[in-house]
PDB file of C-alpha atoms and ligand atoms in Angstrom:
ATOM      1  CA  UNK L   1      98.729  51.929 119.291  1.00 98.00           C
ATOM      2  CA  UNK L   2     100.866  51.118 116.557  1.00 98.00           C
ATOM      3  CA  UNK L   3     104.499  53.077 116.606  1.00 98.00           C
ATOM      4  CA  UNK L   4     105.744  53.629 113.279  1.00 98.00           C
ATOM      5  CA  UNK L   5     109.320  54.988 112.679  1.00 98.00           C
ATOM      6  CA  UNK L   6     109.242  55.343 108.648  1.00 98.00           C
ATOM      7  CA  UNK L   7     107.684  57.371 106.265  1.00 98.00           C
ATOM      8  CA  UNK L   8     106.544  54.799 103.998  1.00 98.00           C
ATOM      9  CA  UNK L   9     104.690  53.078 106.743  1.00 98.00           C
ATOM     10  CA  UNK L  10     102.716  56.978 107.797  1.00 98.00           C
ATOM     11  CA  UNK L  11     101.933  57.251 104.434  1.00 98.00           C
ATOM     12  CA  UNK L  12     100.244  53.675 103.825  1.00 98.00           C
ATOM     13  CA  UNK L  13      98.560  54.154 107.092  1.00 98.00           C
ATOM     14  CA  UNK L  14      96.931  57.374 106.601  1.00 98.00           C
ATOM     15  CA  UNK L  15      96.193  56.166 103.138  1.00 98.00           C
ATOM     16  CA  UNK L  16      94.515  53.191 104.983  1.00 98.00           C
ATOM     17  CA  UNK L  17      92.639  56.098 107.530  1.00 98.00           C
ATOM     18  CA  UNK L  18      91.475  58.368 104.398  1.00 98.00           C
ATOM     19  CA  UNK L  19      89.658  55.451 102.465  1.00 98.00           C
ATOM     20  CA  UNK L  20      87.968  54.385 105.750  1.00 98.00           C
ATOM     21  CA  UNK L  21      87.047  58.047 105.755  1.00 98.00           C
ATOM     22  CA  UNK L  22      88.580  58.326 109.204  1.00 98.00           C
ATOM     23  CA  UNK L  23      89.061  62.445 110.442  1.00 98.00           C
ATOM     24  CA  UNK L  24      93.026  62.582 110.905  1.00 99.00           C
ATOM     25  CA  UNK L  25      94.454  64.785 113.777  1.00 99.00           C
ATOM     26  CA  UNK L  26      97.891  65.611 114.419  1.00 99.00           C
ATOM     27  CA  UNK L  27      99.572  66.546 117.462  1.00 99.00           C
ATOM     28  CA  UNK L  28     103.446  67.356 116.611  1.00 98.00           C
ATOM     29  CA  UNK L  29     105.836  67.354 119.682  1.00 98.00           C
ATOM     30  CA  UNK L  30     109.258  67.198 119.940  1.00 98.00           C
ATOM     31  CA  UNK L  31     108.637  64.298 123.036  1.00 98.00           C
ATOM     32  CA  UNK L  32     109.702  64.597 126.938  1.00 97.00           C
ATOM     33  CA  UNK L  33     105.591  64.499 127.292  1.00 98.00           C
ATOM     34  CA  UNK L  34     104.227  66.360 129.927  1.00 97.00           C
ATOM     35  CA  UNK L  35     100.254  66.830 130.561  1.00 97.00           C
ATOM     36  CA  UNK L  36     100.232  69.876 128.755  1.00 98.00           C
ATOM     37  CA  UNK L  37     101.231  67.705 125.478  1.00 98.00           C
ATOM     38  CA  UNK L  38      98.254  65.440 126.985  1.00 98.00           C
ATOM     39  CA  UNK L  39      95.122  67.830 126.819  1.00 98.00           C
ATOM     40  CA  UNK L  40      96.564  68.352 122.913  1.00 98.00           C
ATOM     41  CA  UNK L  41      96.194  64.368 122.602  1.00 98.00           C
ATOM     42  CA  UNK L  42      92.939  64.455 124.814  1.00 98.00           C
ATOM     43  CA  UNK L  43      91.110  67.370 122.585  1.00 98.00           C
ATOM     44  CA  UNK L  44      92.612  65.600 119.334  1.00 98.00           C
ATOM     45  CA  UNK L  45      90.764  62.128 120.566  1.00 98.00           C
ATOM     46  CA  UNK L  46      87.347  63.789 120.961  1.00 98.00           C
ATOM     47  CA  UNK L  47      87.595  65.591 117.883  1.00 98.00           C
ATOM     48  CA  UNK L  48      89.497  63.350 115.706  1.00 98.00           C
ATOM     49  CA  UNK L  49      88.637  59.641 114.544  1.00 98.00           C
ATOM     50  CA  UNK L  50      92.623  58.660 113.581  1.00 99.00           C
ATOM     51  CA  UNK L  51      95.344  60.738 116.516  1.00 99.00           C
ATOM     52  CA  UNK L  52      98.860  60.712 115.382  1.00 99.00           C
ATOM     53  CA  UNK L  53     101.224  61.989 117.740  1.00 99.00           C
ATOM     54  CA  UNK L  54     104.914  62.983 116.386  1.00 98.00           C
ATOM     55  CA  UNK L  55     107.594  62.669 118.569  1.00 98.00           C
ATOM     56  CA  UNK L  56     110.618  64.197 116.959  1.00 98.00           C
ATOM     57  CA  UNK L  57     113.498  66.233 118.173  1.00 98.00           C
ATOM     58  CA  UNK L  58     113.891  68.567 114.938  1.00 98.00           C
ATOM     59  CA  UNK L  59     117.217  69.218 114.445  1.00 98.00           C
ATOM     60  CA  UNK L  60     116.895  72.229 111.999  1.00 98.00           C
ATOM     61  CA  UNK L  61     114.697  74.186 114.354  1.00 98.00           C
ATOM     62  CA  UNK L  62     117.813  74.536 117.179  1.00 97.00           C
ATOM     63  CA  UNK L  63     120.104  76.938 116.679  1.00 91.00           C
ATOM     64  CA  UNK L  64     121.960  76.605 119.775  1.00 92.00           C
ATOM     65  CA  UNK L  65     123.764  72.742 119.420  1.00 94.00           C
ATOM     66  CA  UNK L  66     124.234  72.793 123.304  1.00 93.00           C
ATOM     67  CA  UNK L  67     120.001  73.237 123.700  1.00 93.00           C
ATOM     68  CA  UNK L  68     119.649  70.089 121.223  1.00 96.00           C
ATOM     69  CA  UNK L  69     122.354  68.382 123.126  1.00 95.00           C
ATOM     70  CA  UNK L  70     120.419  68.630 125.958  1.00 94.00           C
ATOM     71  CA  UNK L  71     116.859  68.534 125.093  1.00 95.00           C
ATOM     72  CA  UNK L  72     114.820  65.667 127.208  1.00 95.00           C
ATOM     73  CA  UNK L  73     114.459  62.413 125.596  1.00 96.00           C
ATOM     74  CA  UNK L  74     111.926  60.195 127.247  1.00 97.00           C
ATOM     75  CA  UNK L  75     110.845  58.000 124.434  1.00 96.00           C
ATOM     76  CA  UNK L  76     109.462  54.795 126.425  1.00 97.00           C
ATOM     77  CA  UNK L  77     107.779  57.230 129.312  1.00 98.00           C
ATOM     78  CA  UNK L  78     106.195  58.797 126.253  1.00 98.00           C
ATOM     79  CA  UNK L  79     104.893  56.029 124.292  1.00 98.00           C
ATOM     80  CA  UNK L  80     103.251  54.715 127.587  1.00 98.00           C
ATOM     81  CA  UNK L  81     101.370  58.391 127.819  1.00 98.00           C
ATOM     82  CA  UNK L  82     100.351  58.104 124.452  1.00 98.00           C
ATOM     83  CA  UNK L  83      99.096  54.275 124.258  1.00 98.00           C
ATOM     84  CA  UNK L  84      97.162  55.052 127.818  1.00 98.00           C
ATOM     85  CA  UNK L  85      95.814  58.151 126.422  1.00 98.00           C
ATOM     86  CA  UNK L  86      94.125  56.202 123.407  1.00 98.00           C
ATOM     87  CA  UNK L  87      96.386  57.242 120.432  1.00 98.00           C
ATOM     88  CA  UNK L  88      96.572  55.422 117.109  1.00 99.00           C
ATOM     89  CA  UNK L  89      99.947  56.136 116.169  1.00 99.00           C
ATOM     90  CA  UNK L  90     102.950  57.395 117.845  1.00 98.00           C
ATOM     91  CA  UNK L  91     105.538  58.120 114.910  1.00 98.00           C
ATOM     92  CA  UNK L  92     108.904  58.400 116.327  1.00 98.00           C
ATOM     93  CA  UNK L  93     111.670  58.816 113.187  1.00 98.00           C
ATOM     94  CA  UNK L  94     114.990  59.555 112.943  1.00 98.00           C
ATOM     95  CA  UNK L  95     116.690  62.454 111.503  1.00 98.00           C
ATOM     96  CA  UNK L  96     118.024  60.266 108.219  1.00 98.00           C
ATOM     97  CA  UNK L  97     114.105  59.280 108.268  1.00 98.00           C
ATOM     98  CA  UNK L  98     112.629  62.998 107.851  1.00 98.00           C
ATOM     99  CA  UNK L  99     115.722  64.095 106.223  1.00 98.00           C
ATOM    100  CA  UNK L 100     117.496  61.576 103.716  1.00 98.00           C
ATOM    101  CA  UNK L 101     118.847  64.713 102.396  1.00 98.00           C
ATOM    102  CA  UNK L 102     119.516  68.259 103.783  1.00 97.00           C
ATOM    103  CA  UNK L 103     116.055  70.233 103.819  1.00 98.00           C
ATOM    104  CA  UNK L 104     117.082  73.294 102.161  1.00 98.00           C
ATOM    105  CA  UNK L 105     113.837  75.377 101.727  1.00 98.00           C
ATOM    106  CA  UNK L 106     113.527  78.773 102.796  1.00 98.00           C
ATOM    107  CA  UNK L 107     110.012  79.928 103.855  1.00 98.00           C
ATOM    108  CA  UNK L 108     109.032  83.567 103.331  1.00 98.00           C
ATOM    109  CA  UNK L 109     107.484  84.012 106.884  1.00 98.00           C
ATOM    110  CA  UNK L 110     106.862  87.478 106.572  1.00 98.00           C
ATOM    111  CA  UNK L 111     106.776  89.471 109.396  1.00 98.00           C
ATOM    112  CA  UNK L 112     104.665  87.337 112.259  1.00 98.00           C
ATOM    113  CA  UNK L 113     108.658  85.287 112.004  1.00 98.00           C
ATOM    114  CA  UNK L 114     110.539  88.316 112.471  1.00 98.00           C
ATOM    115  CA  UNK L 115     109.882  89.758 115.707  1.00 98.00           C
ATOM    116  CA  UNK L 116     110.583  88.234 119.260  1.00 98.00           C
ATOM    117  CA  UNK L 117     112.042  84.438 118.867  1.00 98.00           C
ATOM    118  CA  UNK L 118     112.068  84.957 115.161  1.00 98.00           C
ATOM    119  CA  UNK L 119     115.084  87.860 116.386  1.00 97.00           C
ATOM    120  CA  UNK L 120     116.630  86.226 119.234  1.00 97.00           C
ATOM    121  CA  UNK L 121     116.504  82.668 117.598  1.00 96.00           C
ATOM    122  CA  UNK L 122     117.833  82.897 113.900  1.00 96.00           C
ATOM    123  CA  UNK L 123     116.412  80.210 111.560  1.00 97.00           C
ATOM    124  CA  UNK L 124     114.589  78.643 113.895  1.00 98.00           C
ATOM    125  CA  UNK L 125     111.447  79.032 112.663  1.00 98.00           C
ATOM    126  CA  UNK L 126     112.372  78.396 108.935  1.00 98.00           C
ATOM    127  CA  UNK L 127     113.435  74.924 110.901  1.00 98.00           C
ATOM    128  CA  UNK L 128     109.786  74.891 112.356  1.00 98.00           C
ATOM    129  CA  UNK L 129     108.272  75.386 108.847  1.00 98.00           C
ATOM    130  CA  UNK L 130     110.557  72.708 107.749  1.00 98.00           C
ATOM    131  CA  UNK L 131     109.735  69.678 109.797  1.00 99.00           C
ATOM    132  CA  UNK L 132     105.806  70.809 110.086  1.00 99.00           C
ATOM    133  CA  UNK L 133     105.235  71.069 106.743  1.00 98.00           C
ATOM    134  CA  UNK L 134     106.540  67.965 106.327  1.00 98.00           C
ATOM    135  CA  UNK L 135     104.888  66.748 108.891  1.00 99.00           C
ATOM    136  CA  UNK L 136     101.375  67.623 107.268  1.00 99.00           C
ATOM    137  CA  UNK L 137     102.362  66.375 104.041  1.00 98.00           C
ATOM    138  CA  UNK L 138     102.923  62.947 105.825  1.00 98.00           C
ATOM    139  CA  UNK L 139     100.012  62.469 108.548  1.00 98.00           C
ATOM    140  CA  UNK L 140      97.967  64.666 106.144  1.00 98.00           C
ATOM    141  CA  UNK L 141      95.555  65.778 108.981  1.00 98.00           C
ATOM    142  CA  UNK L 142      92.147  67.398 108.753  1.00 98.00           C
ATOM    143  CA  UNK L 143      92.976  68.903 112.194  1.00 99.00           C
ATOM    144  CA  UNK L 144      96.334  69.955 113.796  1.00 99.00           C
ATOM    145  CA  UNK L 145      96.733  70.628 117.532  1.00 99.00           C
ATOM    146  CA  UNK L 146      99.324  73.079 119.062  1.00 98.00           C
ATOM    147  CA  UNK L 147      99.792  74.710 122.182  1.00 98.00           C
ATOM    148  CA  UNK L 148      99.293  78.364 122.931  1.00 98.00           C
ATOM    149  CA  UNK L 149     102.457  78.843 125.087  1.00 98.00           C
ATOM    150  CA  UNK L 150     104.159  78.807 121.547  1.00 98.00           C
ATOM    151  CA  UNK L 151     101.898  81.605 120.597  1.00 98.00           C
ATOM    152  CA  UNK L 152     104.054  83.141 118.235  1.00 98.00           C
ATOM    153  CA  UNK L 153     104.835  79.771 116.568  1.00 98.00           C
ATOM    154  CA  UNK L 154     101.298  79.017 115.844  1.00 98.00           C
ATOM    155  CA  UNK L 155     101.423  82.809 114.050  1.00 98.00           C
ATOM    156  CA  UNK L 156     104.163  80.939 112.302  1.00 98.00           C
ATOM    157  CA  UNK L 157     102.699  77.338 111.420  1.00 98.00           C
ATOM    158  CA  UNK L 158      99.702  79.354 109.822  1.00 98.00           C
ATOM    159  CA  UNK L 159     101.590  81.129 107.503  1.00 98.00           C
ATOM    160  CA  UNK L 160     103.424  78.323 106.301  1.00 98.00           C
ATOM    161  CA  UNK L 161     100.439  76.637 106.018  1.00 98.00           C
ATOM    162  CA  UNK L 162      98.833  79.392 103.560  1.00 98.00           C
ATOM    163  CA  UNK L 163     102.047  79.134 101.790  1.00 98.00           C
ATOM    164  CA  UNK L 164     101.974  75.621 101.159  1.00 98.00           C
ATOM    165  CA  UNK L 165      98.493  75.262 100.448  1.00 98.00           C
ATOM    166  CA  UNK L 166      97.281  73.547 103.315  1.00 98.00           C
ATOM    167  CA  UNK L 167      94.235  75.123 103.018  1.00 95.00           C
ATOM    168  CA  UNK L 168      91.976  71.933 103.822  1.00 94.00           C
ATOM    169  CA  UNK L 169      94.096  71.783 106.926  1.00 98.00           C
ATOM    170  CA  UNK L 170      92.513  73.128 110.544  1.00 98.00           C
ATOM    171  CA  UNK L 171      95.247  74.322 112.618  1.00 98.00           C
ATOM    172  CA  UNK L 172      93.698  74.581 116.399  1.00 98.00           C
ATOM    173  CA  UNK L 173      95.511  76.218 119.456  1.00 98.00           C
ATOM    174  CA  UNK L 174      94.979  75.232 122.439  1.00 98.00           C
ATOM    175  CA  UNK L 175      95.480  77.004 125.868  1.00 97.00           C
ATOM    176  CA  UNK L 176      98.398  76.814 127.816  1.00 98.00           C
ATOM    177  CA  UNK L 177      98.681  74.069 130.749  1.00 98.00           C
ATOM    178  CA  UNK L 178     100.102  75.626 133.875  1.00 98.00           C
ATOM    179  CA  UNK L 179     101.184  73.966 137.202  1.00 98.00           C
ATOM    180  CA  UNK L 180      99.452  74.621 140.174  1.00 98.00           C
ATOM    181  CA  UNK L 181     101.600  77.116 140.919  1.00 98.00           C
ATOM    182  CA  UNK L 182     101.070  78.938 137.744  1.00 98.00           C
ATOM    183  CA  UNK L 183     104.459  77.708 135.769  1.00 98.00           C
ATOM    184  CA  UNK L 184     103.546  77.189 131.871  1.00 98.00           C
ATOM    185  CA  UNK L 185     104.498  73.257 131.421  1.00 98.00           C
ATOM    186  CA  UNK L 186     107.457  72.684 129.461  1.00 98.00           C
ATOM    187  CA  UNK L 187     109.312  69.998 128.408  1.00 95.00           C
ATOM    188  CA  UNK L 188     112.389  71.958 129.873  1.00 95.00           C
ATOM    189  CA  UNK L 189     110.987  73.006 133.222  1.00 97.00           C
ATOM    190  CA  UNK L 190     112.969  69.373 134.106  1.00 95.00           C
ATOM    191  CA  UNK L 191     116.085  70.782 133.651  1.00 96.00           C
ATOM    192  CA  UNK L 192     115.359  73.858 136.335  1.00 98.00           C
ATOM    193  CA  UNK L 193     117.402  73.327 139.588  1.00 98.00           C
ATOM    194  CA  UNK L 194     114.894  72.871 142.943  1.00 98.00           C
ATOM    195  CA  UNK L 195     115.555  76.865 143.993  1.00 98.00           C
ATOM    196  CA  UNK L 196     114.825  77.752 139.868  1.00 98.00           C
ATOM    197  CA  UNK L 197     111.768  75.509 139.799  1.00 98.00           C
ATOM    198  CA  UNK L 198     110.661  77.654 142.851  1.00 98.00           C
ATOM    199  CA  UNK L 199     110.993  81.060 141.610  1.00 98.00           C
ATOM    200  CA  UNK L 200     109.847  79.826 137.891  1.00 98.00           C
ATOM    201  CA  UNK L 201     106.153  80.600 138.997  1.00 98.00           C
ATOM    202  CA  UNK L 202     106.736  84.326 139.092  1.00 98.00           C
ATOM    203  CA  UNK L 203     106.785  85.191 135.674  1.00 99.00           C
ATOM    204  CA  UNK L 204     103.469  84.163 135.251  1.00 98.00           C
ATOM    205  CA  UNK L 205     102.669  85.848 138.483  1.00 98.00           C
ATOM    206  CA  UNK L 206     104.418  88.779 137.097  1.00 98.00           C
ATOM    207  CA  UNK L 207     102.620  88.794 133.986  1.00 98.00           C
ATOM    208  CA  UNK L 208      99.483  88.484 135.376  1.00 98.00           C
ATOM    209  CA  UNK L 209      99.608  91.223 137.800  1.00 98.00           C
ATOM    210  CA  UNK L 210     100.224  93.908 134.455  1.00 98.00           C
ATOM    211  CA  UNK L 211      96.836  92.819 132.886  1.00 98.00           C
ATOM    212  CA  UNK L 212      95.246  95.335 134.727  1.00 98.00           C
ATOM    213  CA  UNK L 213      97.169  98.150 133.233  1.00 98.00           C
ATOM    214  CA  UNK L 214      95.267  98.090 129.735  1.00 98.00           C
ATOM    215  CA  UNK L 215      91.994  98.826 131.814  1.00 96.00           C
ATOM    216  CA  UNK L 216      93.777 101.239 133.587  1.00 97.00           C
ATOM    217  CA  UNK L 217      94.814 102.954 130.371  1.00 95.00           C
ATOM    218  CA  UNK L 218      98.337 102.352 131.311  1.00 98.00           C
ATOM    219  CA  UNK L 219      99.920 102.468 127.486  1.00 98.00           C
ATOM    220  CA  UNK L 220     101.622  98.839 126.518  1.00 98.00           C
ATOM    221  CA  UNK L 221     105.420 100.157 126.016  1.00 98.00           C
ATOM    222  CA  UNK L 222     104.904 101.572 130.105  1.00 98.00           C
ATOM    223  CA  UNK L 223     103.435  97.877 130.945  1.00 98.00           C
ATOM    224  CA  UNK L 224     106.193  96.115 129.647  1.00 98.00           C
ATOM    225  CA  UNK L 225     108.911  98.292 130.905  1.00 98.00           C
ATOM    226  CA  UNK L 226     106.891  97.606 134.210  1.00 98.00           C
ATOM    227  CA  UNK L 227     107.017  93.904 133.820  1.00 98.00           C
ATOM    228  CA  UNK L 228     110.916  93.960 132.817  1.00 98.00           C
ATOM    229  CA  UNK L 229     111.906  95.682 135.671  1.00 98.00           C
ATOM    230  CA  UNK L 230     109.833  93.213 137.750  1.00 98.00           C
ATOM    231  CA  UNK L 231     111.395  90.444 136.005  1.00 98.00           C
ATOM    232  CA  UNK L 232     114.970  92.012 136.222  1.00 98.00           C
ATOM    233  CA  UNK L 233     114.335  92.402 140.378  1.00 98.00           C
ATOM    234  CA  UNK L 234     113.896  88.550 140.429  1.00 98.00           C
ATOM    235  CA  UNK L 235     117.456  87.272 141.823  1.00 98.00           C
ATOM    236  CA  UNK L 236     118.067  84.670 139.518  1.00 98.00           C
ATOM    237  CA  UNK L 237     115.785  85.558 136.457  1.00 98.00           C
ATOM    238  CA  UNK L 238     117.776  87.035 133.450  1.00 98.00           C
ATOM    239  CA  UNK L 239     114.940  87.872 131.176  1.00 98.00           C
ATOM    240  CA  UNK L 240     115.790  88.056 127.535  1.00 98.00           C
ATOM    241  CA  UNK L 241     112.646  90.350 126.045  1.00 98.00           C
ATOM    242  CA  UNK L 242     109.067  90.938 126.616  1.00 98.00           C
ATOM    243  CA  UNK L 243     107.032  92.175 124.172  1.00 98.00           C
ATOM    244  CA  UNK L 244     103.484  92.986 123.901  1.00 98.00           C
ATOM    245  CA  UNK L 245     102.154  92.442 120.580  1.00 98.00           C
ATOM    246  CA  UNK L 246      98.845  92.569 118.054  1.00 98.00           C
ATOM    247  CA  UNK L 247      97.082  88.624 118.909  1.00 97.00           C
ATOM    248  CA  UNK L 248      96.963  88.824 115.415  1.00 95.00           C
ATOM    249  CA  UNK L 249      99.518  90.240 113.080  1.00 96.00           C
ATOM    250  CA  UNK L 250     102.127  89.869 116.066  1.00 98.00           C
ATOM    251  CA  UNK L 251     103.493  92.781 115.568  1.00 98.00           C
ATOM    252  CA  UNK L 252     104.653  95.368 118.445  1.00 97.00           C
ATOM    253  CA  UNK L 253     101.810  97.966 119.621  1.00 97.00           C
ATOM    254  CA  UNK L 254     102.111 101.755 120.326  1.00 94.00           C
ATOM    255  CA  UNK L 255      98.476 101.577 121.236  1.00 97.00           C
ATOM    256  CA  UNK L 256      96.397  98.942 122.458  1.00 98.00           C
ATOM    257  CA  UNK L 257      94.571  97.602 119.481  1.00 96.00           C
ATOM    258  CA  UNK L 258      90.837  98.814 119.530  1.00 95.00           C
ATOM    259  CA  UNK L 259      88.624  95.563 119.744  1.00 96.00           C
ATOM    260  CA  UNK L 260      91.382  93.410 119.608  1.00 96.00           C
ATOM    261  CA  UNK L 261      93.316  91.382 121.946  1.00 97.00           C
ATOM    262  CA  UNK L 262      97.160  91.826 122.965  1.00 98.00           C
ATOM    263  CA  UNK L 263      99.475  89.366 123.806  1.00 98.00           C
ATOM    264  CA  UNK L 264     102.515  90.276 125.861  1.00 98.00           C
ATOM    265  CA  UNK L 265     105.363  87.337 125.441  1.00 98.00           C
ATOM    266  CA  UNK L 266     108.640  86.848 127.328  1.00 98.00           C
ATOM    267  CA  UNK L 267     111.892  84.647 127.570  1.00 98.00           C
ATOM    268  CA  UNK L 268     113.397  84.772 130.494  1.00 98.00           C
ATOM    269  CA  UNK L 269     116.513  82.703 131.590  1.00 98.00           C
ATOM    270  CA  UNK L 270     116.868  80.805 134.485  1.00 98.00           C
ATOM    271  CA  UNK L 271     120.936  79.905 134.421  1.00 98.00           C
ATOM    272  CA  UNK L 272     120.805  77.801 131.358  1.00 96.00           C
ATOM    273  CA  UNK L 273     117.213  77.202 131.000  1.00 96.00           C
ATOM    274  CA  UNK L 274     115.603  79.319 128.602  1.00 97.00           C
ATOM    275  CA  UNK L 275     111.523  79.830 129.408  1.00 98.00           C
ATOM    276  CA  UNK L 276     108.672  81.233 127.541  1.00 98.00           C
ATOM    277  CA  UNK L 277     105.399  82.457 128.625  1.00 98.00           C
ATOM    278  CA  UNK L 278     102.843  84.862 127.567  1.00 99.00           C
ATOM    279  CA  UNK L 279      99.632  86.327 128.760  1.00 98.00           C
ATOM    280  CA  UNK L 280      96.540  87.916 126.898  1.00 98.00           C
ATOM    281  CA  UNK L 281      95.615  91.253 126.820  1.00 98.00           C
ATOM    282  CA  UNK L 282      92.017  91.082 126.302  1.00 98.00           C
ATOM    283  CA  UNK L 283      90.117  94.204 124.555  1.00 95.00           C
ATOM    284  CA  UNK L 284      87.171  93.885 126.995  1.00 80.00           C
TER     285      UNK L 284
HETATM  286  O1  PAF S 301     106.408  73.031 119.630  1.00 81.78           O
HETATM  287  C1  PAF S 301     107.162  72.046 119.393  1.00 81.78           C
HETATM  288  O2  PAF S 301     107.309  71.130 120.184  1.00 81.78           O
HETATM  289  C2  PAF S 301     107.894  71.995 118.069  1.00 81.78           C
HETATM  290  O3  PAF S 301     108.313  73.260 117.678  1.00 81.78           O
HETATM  291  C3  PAF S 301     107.092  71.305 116.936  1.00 81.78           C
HETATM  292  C4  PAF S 301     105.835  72.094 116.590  1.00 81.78           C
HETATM  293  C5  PAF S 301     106.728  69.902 117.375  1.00 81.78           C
HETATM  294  C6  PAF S 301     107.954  71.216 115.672  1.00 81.78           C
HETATM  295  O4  PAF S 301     109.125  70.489 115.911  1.00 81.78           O
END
């Protein structure tokens, strides 16, 4: 695995990968690996003859300076995942690498941006579009991996990506890794205390239990004020929204959508720690 930290480097290799007519995947993370970042890597190996993996904490995507000040850095642990999980480049910039001068573009993300974290978390996915498009400029992948438990991110990514004209480009999700215990893996879940780390199962235990309620003709505003209150009666959970939304457009339902799937996603806070999660809503 080679582990390249400039841009001029990327592009000669993935020059060097296109004449060889090599299949380029990318898996972006922001590092603190975990093995939910692994399946990404493992999917993008069987599917991909040249895996780049990104590991870059993206400033302009924060909006809260305390959550990048404390974001998990784990750059050697994360290399060592990366080499033993068969990658061909780990690309690990820094900020004056990716941004040698402010990036000041402003993507018109339409509505999939404006709901949800697109609400709650100003500019932060103009900050996403930012550093991804970037990203695929660089590693110029046929195939780019991201994880489901960002659903409404990967709503995002695609968007940008019709915008830019990366129309060549696949963009794959990928399901979300949970622990054991039913937790979505995070890069953040390290910074729960032991008694948060042991109630953090329940909000996928809590949104599990509504899924019933779309059989049951139970209408989705009812199912989420259900869940909320559920959430709320957790001592120690301070949930933030949840929302269940068109799989598709994103946008919030009166109805459940006939023949197509919902998605209900939350943010809950544990003290300082600030989950997401979200659960399907299948039409049949
Ligand atoms: O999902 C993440 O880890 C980040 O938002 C991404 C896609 C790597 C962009 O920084």
């Amino acid at each position: 695995m080679e582990i390249i930290e400039t841009t001029a480097r990327l592009t000669e290799a993935v020059a060097d990968a296109r004449r060889r007519g090599l299949t380029i995947g990318l898996v972006p993370t922001m590092g603190a690996l975990h093995a939910g970042h692994i399946s990404l890597v493992e999917r993008a190996r069987r599917e991909c003859d040249f895996v780049i993996v990104s590991i870059f904490v993206n400033p302009t995507q924060f909006n809260n300076p305390d959550d990048l000040r404390t974001y998990p850095r784990t750059p050697a642990a994360d290399c060592d995942l990366l080499r033993a999980a068969g990658v061909d480049v780990a690309f690990t910039p820094t900020a004056e690498e990716i941004y040698p001068e402010p990036d000041t573009r402003v993507f018109d993300l339409g509505p999939v941006a404006e709901v949800m974290e697109g609400a709650m978390r100003p500019g932060h996915f103009n900050g996403v579009a930012q550093i991804v498009s970037k990203l695929f400029a660089l590693a110029r992948p046929h195939r780019a991996y991201f994880g489901e438990k960002d659903f409404q991110q990967i709503a995002v990514i695609r968007r940008m990506a019709e915008l830019e004209g990366f129309d060549d480009l696949e963009i794959v999700d990928c399901p979300i890794c949970r622990e054991a215990d039913g937790l979505a893996m995070s890069s953040r879940n390290v910074r729960l205390s032991a008694e948060q780390r042991a109630i953090a199962p329940r909000i996928h235990a809590i949104l599990e239990s509504s899924v019933a309620s779309r059989a049951e003709g139970v209408s989705p505003a009812d199912t989420a004020a259900a869940v909320l209150d559920s959430l709320a009666g957790v001592e120690g959970f301070k949930p933030e929204y949840y929302q269940i939304v068109d799989a598709n457009t994103l946008q919030p339902l009166d109805a459940w959508p006939e023949g197509r799937d919902a998605v209900g996603c939350v943010t809950v806070w544990l003290g300082d720690v600030r989950l997401i999660d979200n659960i399907k809503y299948p039409a049949k």
